[in-house]
XYZ file of C-alpha atoms in Angstrom:
585
model
C 0.000 0.000 0.000
C 1.236 3.517 -0.752
C 2.449 5.669 2.047
C -0.007 8.062 3.618
C 0.248 11.643 2.352
C -0.060 13.953 5.361
C -2.021 17.160 4.982
C 0.000 20.266 4.244
C 0.284 22.689 7.141
C -1.361 26.050 6.777
C 1.573 28.400 6.238
C -0.589 31.418 5.662
C 0.532 31.752 2.047
C -1.110 30.261 -0.996
C 0.639 27.578 -2.977
C 0.530 27.754 -6.749
C -2.234 25.410 -7.930
C -0.611 22.345 -9.390
C -3.394 22.142 -11.969
C -1.581 24.936 -13.740
C 1.314 22.491 -14.192
C -0.963 19.715 -15.431
C -0.699 17.699 -12.187
C -3.035 16.913 -9.251
C -2.623 18.952 -6.091
C -1.472 16.903 -3.046
C -4.035 18.885 -1.093
C -6.738 17.039 -3.033
C -5.325 13.550 -2.366
C -7.313 11.566 0.191
C -5.355 10.298 3.210
C -5.095 6.540 3.518
C -5.619 4.792 6.877
C -2.544 3.170 8.463
C -1.853 -0.545 7.983
C -4.036 -2.744 10.131
C -1.218 -5.151 10.975
C 1.425 -3.831 13.385
C 0.289 -0.234 13.335
C 1.331 2.040 16.203
C -1.177 3.884 18.313
C -0.593 7.117 20.094
C -0.341 5.465 23.533
C 2.663 3.430 22.368
C 0.890 0.032 22.262
C 1.041 -2.214 19.221
C -1.859 -4.229 17.888
C -1.471 -7.848 16.900
C -1.796 -8.806 13.276
C -4.814 -10.925 14.091
C -6.637 -8.007 15.690
C -8.047 -5.643 13.084
C -7.395 -2.018 13.797
C -10.412 0.212 14.100
C -10.783 2.573 11.132
C -9.416 6.025 11.686
C -11.396 9.066 10.647
C -9.204 11.429 8.603
C -8.720 14.664 10.461
C -10.641 17.636 9.169
C -8.412 19.989 7.227
C -7.596 23.243 8.961
C -9.882 26.153 8.219
C -7.162 28.031 6.359
C -6.493 25.038 4.120
C -10.171 24.683 3.229
C -10.390 28.367 2.369
C -7.283 28.039 0.200
C -8.823 25.159 -1.709
C -12.019 27.129 -2.257
C -10.112 30.134 -3.538
C -8.184 27.943 -5.958
C -11.398 26.359 -7.253
C -12.959 29.785 -7.750
C -9.907 31.012 -9.645
C -9.926 27.883 -11.829
C -13.619 28.392 -12.609
C -12.945 32.016 -13.523
C -10.075 31.011 -15.784
C -12.239 28.427 -17.562
C -15.079 30.931 -17.926
C -12.719 33.537 -19.343
C -11.264 30.998 -21.759
C -14.755 29.997 -22.897
C -15.784 33.609 -23.424
C -12.649 34.338 -25.431
C -13.262 31.212 -27.499
C -16.863 32.254 -28.171
C -15.784 35.770 -29.142
C -13.200 34.319 -31.514
C -15.844 32.095 -33.079
C -18.031 35.125 -33.710
C -15.044 36.904 -35.243
C -14.538 33.954 -37.576
C -18.193 34.172 -38.651
C -17.677 37.854 -39.489
C -14.867 36.887 -41.853
C -17.442 35.186 -44.110
C -19.922 36.919 -46.420
C -21.897 39.081 -46.252
C -19.259 40.834 -44.086
C -16.135 39.570 -45.916
C -13.663 40.625 -43.202
C -11.201 37.884 -44.104
C -8.364 39.069 -41.767
C -10.626 38.114 -38.861
C -10.239 34.477 -39.907
C -6.505 34.775 -39.234
C -7.110 36.369 -35.849
C -9.769 33.839 -34.814
C -7.681 30.786 -35.702
C -4.646 32.290 -33.949
C -6.639 32.932 -30.762
C -7.939 29.358 -30.751
C -4.339 28.140 -30.987
C -3.424 30.307 -27.987
C -6.419 29.194 -25.938
C -5.587 25.503 -26.449
C -1.826 25.874 -25.962
C -0.623 23.439 -23.274
C -4.167 22.895 -22.029
C -5.448 19.530 -20.910
C -7.334 17.484 -23.479
C -10.611 18.058 -21.647
C -10.113 21.815 -21.394
C -9.109 22.125 -25.045
C -11.977 19.941 -26.263
C -14.469 22.191 -24.492
C -12.671 25.270 -25.830
C -13.081 23.917 -29.362
C -16.812 23.514 -28.851
C -17.138 26.940 -27.207
C -15.388 28.406 -30.253
C -17.423 26.573 -32.884
C -20.970 26.767 -31.540
C -21.403 30.568 -31.717
C -19.475 30.556 -34.995
C -22.006 28.278 -36.650
C -25.019 29.935 -35.014
C -24.050 33.245 -36.609
C -22.838 31.745 -39.891
C -25.998 29.658 -40.354
C -28.506 32.158 -39.000
C -30.115 32.168 -42.462
C -31.671 28.832 -41.487
C -33.984 30.703 -39.119
C -36.527 30.830 -41.956
C -36.930 27.111 -41.319
C -36.803 27.554 -37.540
C -34.312 28.571 -34.870
C -34.302 24.995 -33.677
C -32.762 24.099 -37.038
C -30.068 26.749 -36.533
C -29.213 25.517 -33.045
C -29.435 21.833 -33.901
C -27.194 22.046 -36.957
C -24.772 24.322 -35.104
C -24.419 21.786 -32.300
C -23.759 18.982 -34.788
C -21.141 21.013 -36.649
C -19.509 22.232 -33.419
C -18.985 18.650 -32.259
C -16.335 18.288 -34.981
C -14.314 21.010 -33.255
C -14.094 18.985 -30.040
C -11.361 16.667 -31.391
C -9.820 19.641 -33.194
C -9.417 21.523 -29.923
C -8.056 18.440 -28.183
C -5.640 17.808 -31.045
C -4.378 21.391 -30.952
C -3.625 20.995 -27.247
C -1.867 17.654 -27.664
C 0.324 18.814 -30.554
C 1.133 22.144 -28.876
C 3.770 20.234 -26.897
C 5.597 19.215 -30.088
C 8.193 21.271 -31.937
C 6.717 22.862 -35.042
C 3.233 23.068 -33.572
C 1.879 25.570 -36.170
C 2.419 22.962 -38.885
C 0.604 20.210 -36.981
C -2.237 22.541 -36.050
C -2.771 23.549 -39.682
C -2.913 19.890 -40.705
C -5.503 19.255 -37.990
C -7.705 22.010 -39.425
C -7.614 20.215 -42.774
C -8.471 16.917 -41.054
C -11.447 18.505 -39.285
C -12.828 19.872 -42.542
C -12.207 16.593 -44.368
C -14.380 14.700 -41.894
C -17.047 17.386 -41.559
C -17.377 17.642 -45.339
C -18.285 13.956 -45.555
C -20.274 12.932 -42.471
C -23.037 12.636 -41.503
C -25.313 12.158 -44.541
C -22.615 13.206 -46.982
C -21.353 16.084 -44.846
C -21.948 19.832 -44.700
C -18.956 21.899 -45.917
C -20.320 25.305 -44.895
C -17.840 27.270 -42.803
C -14.590 26.031 -44.358
C -11.788 28.535 -43.846
C -11.206 28.637 -47.601
C -14.708 30.007 -48.185
C -13.838 33.043 -46.049
C -10.724 33.669 -48.137
C -11.966 34.069 -51.693
C -10.358 37.492 -52.011
C -7.315 37.147 -49.766
C -3.600 36.483 -50.431
C -4.287 32.773 -49.884
C -6.947 32.420 -52.600
C -4.633 31.575 -55.503
C -3.355 28.507 -53.632
C -6.661 26.857 -54.559
C -5.249 26.315 -58.051
C -2.500 24.140 -56.530
C -4.328 22.158 -53.867
C -7.956 23.207 -53.861
C -9.864 24.521 -50.877
C -7.903 22.289 -48.420
C -4.613 24.000 -49.299
C -6.167 27.430 -48.729
C -7.382 26.271 -45.317
C -3.938 24.845 -44.531
C -2.107 28.038 -45.506
C -4.395 30.265 -43.480
C -4.257 28.015 -40.398
C -0.461 27.730 -40.700
C -0.084 31.506 -40.873
C -2.402 31.935 -37.893
C -0.446 29.333 -35.909
C 2.824 31.096 -36.678
C 1.354 34.405 -35.523
C 0.175 32.725 -32.310
C 3.667 31.334 -31.716
C 5.165 34.769 -32.305
C 2.740 36.222 -29.760
C 3.704 33.611 -27.150
C 7.402 34.306 -27.631
C 6.796 38.048 -27.497
C 4.909 37.741 -24.202
C 7.823 35.881 -22.657
C 10.114 38.692 -23.776
C 8.346 41.219 -21.570
C 10.196 40.168 -18.439
C 13.714 39.632 -19.717
C 15.130 39.416 -23.190
C 16.037 35.817 -23.949
C 17.724 34.878 -27.186
C 15.486 31.861 -27.695
C 12.259 33.872 -27.464
C 13.613 36.708 -29.579
C 14.612 34.278 -32.302
C 11.270 32.467 -32.001
C 9.342 35.688 -32.498
C 11.390 36.728 -35.500
C 11.360 33.325 -37.187
C 7.600 32.912 -36.713
C 6.864 36.313 -38.213
C 9.192 35.714 -41.155
C 7.623 32.331 -41.886
C 4.108 33.786 -41.656
C 5.065 36.497 -44.127
C 6.584 33.845 -46.397
C 3.335 31.854 -46.508
C 1.409 34.991 -47.432
C 3.976 35.871 -50.093
C 3.827 32.406 -51.645
C 0.046 32.569 -51.814
C 0.149 35.967 -53.472
C 2.737 34.813 -56.018
C 0.768 31.843 -57.382
C -0.448 32.693 -60.909
C -4.082 32.150 -61.848
C -5.031 30.489 -65.118
C -6.825 32.947 -67.393
C -5.770 32.124 -70.979
C -8.889 31.250 -72.971
C -9.198 28.506 -75.566
C -12.444 29.950 -76.866
C -15.464 31.928 -75.711
C -19.238 31.846 -75.690
C -21.931 34.501 -75.291
C -24.300 33.581 -72.474
C -27.544 35.074 -71.192
C -28.566 34.341 -67.604
C -32.275 34.645 -66.908
C -33.358 35.482 -63.356
C -37.135 35.374 -63.547
C -37.697 36.127 -59.840
C -40.306 34.807 -57.411
C -43.230 36.674 -55.934
C -42.532 35.818 -52.310
C -39.414 34.789 -50.351
C -39.302 32.135 -47.664
C -40.388 28.534 -47.353
C -43.412 28.904 -49.630
C -41.747 30.726 -52.512
C -43.353 28.491 -55.156
C -46.733 30.199 -54.959
C -49.278 29.220 -57.612
C -48.428 26.505 -60.162
C -46.783 27.900 -63.320
C -46.022 31.180 -61.536
C -42.223 30.835 -61.484
C -42.161 29.194 -64.906
C -44.243 32.052 -66.270
C -41.752 34.589 -64.896
C -38.853 32.909 -66.702
C -40.799 32.470 -69.915
C -41.713 36.168 -69.932
C -38.121 37.234 -69.189
C -36.820 35.037 -72.013
C -39.380 36.314 -74.508
C -38.463 39.889 -73.532
C -34.788 39.006 -74.043
C -35.648 37.767 -77.549
C -37.294 41.122 -78.333
C -34.235 43.041 -77.122
C -31.922 40.819 -79.163
C -34.057 41.398 -82.244
C -33.951 45.160 -81.705
C -30.171 45.083 -81.282
C -30.138 46.358 -77.708
C -28.622 43.107 -76.373
C -26.039 40.831 -78.036
C -27.454 37.603 -79.398
C -26.563 34.819 -76.962
C -25.153 31.461 -77.990
C -26.805 29.811 -74.984
C -29.285 30.758 -72.269
C -29.175 29.591 -68.641
C -32.258 29.263 -66.445
C -32.031 28.568 -62.699
C -32.817 25.524 -60.613
C -36.602 25.001 -60.277
C -37.254 27.570 -63.017
C -40.021 25.214 -64.135
C -42.132 24.630 -61.049
C -44.049 21.859 -62.839
C -42.668 18.685 -64.380
C -42.719 19.460 -68.121
C -42.949 15.761 -68.921
C -46.084 15.343 -66.806
C -47.794 18.702 -67.444
C -48.283 19.567 -71.137
C -48.860 23.240 -70.350
C -45.370 23.487 -68.816
C -43.809 21.695 -71.799
C -45.547 24.055 -74.217
C -44.552 27.204 -72.311
C -40.889 26.183 -72.208
C -40.860 25.300 -75.901
C -42.376 28.663 -76.841
C -39.732 30.568 -74.852
C -36.858 28.519 -76.293
C -38.135 28.937 -79.838
C -38.508 32.683 -79.294
C -34.850 33.099 -78.348
C -33.748 30.545 -80.948
C -30.786 29.037 -79.040
C -30.397 26.112 -76.610
C -31.604 26.828 -73.078
C -30.535 24.974 -69.933
C -33.674 24.854 -67.785
C -34.175 23.574 -64.235
C -37.097 21.357 -63.257
C -38.306 18.781 -60.768
C -39.320 15.659 -62.679
C -40.807 12.355 -61.617
C -38.344 9.908 -60.096
C -37.996 6.159 -60.622
C -40.908 5.482 -58.260
C -43.861 7.233 -56.682
C -41.864 8.239 -53.578
C -39.128 10.172 -55.382
C -38.566 13.163 -57.635
C -35.406 14.253 -59.427
C -33.854 17.721 -59.478
C -32.599 18.164 -63.038
C -30.932 20.528 -65.429
C -32.259 19.839 -68.943
C -30.866 21.050 -72.262
C -33.820 22.300 -74.336
C -33.244 22.810 -78.046
C -35.387 25.201 -80.138
C -35.684 22.476 -82.790
C -35.441 19.118 -81.010
C -36.933 19.987 -77.616
C -35.601 18.382 -74.422
C -32.330 16.477 -74.684
C -29.412 15.778 -72.350
C -30.029 16.132 -68.638
C -28.137 16.230 -65.352
C -29.682 15.007 -62.094
C -28.461 16.525 -58.838
C -26.124 14.008 -57.198
C -26.165 15.321 -53.648
C -29.674 16.100 -52.358
C -29.723 18.119 -49.145
C -30.691 16.057 -46.075
C -33.785 17.424 -44.300
C -34.221 19.859 -47.194
C -34.599 17.593 -50.212
C -34.950 14.241 -48.516
C -35.622 12.992 -44.990
C -33.237 10.397 -43.549
C -35.026 7.804 -41.440
C -38.292 9.288 -42.677
C -40.579 6.705 -41.062
C -39.161 7.273 -37.589
C -38.430 11.007 -37.669
C -41.738 12.195 -39.122
C -43.466 10.694 -36.090
C -41.624 13.055 -33.742
C -40.957 16.046 -36.058
C -44.196 16.749 -37.885
C -42.650 19.631 -39.843
C -40.679 17.087 -41.880
C -43.952 16.068 -43.514
C -43.686 19.300 -45.524
C -41.141 17.371 -47.618
C -43.614 14.896 -49.143
C -41.183 13.235 -51.573
C -37.481 12.456 -51.388
C -35.125 13.651 -54.107
C -33.501 10.785 -55.976
C -29.727 11.290 -56.442
C -28.155 11.331 -59.884
C -25.455 8.872 -60.860
C -23.274 10.833 -63.296
C -21.422 14.150 -63.459
C -22.903 17.308 -64.929
C -20.989 17.627 -68.205
C -23.475 18.709 -70.892
C -23.130 19.930 -74.450
C -25.039 23.191 -74.499
C -24.944 24.563 -78.018
C -21.301 25.351 -78.846
C -20.167 25.029 -75.213
C -19.362 21.958 -73.150
C -20.348 23.023 -69.648
C -20.277 21.401 -66.225
C -23.644 21.735 -64.505
C -23.699 21.909 -60.695
C -26.963 22.397 -58.827
C -27.158 24.686 -55.782
C -25.339 23.421 -52.650
C -23.298 20.971 -54.737
C -20.872 23.811 -55.415
C -19.648 23.413 -51.815
C -18.431 19.855 -52.446
C -14.948 19.526 -53.911
C -15.350 16.232 -55.725
C -18.611 17.055 -57.490
C -17.177 20.198 -59.071
C -13.785 18.615 -59.765
C -15.371 15.634 -61.517
C -17.151 17.882 -64.017
C -13.934 19.692 -64.910
C -11.894 16.510 -65.226
C -14.647 15.080 -67.443
C -14.192 17.908 -69.941
C -16.250 20.901 -68.786
C -14.888 24.119 -70.302
C -16.967 26.346 -68.007
C -18.938 25.768 -64.810
C -22.651 26.534 -64.538
C -24.386 26.681 -61.148
C -28.174 26.445 -61.270
C -29.553 27.475 -57.914
C -32.715 28.517 -56.130
C -32.042 30.583 -53.013
C -35.492 32.131 -52.720
C -36.024 30.428 -49.370
C -33.000 32.243 -47.910
C -33.236 35.553 -49.718
C -31.759 38.596 -47.954
C -30.276 36.459 -45.175
C -26.622 36.388 -46.265
C -26.807 32.845 -47.625
C -26.701 33.872 -51.317
C -23.549 35.924 -50.631
C -21.928 32.938 -48.925
C -22.694 30.802 -51.953
C -21.300 33.456 -54.299
C -17.999 33.248 -52.406
C -17.871 29.545 -53.232
C -18.250 30.351 -56.937
C -15.219 32.617 -56.699
C -13.079 29.937 -55.080
C -14.148 27.288 -57.608
C -13.264 29.619 -60.477
C -9.688 29.960 -59.212
C -9.400 26.309 -58.197
C -10.314 25.010 -61.649
C -9.323 27.926 -63.867
C -12.856 28.123 -65.244
C -15.434 30.847 -65.648
C -18.398 30.246 -63.348
C -21.898 31.286 -64.381
C -24.652 31.225 -61.765
C -28.367 31.429 -62.501
C -30.645 31.934 -59.482
C -34.422 32.223 -59.426
C -34.358 35.283 -57.167
C -30.630 36.116 -56.993
C -27.765 36.264 -56.686
C -27.043 35.421 -60.329
C -23.454 36.126 -61.319
C -20.652 35.876 -63.851
C -17.261 35.053 -62.314
C -13.998 35.117 -64.281
C -11.405 32.321 -63.955
C -9.337 34.508 -61.610
C -12.256 34.757 -59.165
C -13.294 38.279 -60.116
C -17.046 38.899 -60.116
C -17.760 40.510 -63.486
C -21.525 40.847 -63.090
C -24.077 40.072 -60.420
C -27.782 40.674 -60.010
C -29.751 42.159 -57.166
C -31.952 39.878 -55.094
C -35.677 39.602 -55.816
C -35.559 41.382 -59.145
C -36.218 40.195 -62.686
C -32.924 40.527 -64.535
C -31.052 39.123 -67.506
C -27.255 39.166 -67.427
C -25.405 39.000 -70.750
C -21.694 38.250 -70.913
C -19.026 36.657 -73.069
C -17.179 34.118 -70.957
C -13.911 32.303 -71.710
C -13.823 28.567 -72.345
C -10.749 26.671 -71.161
C -9.475 23.159 -71.852
C -6.366 22.931 -69.653
C -6.645 21.780 -66.057
C -5.018 23.128 -62.911
C -2.633 21.328 -60.575
C -5.536 21.018 -58.145
C -7.588 19.193 -60.779
C -4.784 16.754 -61.472
C -3.935 16.067 -57.826
C -7.548 15.702 -56.763
C -8.035 14.915 -53.078
C -4.402 13.835 -52.534
C -3.264 17.082 -50.821
C -6.282 17.010 -48.520
C -5.779 13.405 -47.406
C -2.014 13.860 -47.051
C -2.311 16.932 -44.840
C -5.070 15.329 -42.780
C -3.011 12.186 -42.185
C -0.032 14.286 -41.103
C -2.291 15.971 -38.561
C -3.567 12.659 -37.193
C -0.062 11.177 -37.016
C 1.218 14.261 -35.197
C -1.424 13.673 -32.519
C -0.358 10.044 -32.238
C 3.284 11.087 -31.937
C 2.494 13.621 -29.216
C 0.497 11.055 -27.254
C 3.281 8.499 -27.648
C 5.931 10.938 -26.463
C 3.934 11.855 -23.374
C 4.755 8.769 -21.241
C 8.387 8.881 -22.365
C 8.751 12.484 -21.266
C 7.163 11.747 -17.905
C 9.573 8.844 -17.423
C 12.527 11.058 -18.290
C 11.303 13.715 -15.867
C 11.081 11.165 -13.068
C 14.566 9.882 -13.901
């Protein structure tokens, strides 16, 4: 049995809490009773081994000692509360770095503060800090979901914040290793890799790269996609955090090690920024095409934007017919192709003859192929399909693309039978969207385009597959009427900008109610519409055949960086016992 630890005497001065050193205070260790066999009593007699000694009540700690413990607990609680508040404030700052605010330098500051708050913390403290950082971040970032219900905002924010629990813990564990900014940046990539894929196919909103579509890091997307942008930003933030730590230690006395650490960290951070700024963007065109983007508008925003049957379709038909008149009068250049948004036909044209006829009349009026958006019947009575359909003025409907990644709880209900019993609101989604099985490469008149529908633009592989399959430009058909004037359309526009740079392609977006846009291959927004207006954008966009390094490498940089992050955690955990053994020796 271990020796009894006697209580510390009350010296009248406070000892430094050992929790600050990562250990357990001896004051909190429970005293063990003396051995029953052969133990000495205060009167000098000795008990026999066969006679059990009566249990001894541990003496009550002195009053001063109890007050000291209480003060230490209060200080620890205050420190944890302060850390949580700083983490929450940093999470809100990160949200402000995203559209519609676009204060991208705040993403650097927020990630750096999280690195400082988790530095040399315990795993439990850092895990909670990660959650305290992420939850307010997602609540603010996803506040546009309040049109569905604030319970949806809170619920999704909790789910997304859970992924930051292992991130925070990993940052703390690897903060004990040399080169911690590198390992921390890799852990950010690992967190996004997992969150982008699970559950139900993942939810990539809130990736650091999407806050940096106009920053010095943006061009790195052409080399390694969104993951490399995230890595570069997190690495720079980690280096700035390290410089801050070294600078704080310099306040007392100048030490060569801390002075060098500050200087080296700042130089390396500047080098990462310089490298990002120096990466060239692909802009040389191999051809061009004149496009017209029709934004027909909806009559009401929110959940019930569809209104009366044929209402949205009628808006787009009228806008297209008006475009044909302006082309005929010479006020607008004749387009080679026309793009309609997602759900621009609110009735299945193959089931409703009046919808088929209206579309055909509009396409024949403009006289060029039109890419329309429609919900059509699925393979069975329980499903529909969200499609982009090429409609020819002579041959009618032709090639089509079916959305591959329906939105869970928006376009289909997982575990429908069970969940609709407890969440009646889910019954407002009467049919599940059936996922498509092939990429969105379509021949639209003279242009071979890659069609992506709505939220699919957030998923790396879906967009990359269209480019690698031969798309010379990217088209995003979207319907953001539900989330109009909430900041969500601006967040999606930022994704278009990143994809343009990543793949060296022009991106054309057609939205029912806005924001429709034309984005150049360098990420510059050439044109964009206002929300909830009827507009037609006309532009000549470049067509490109060559691919970027990011296209050719695919997901390799992402998986490599993520694995480095995981292995760094394993190395730090493995070195822990060895260091403790060396300390004891």
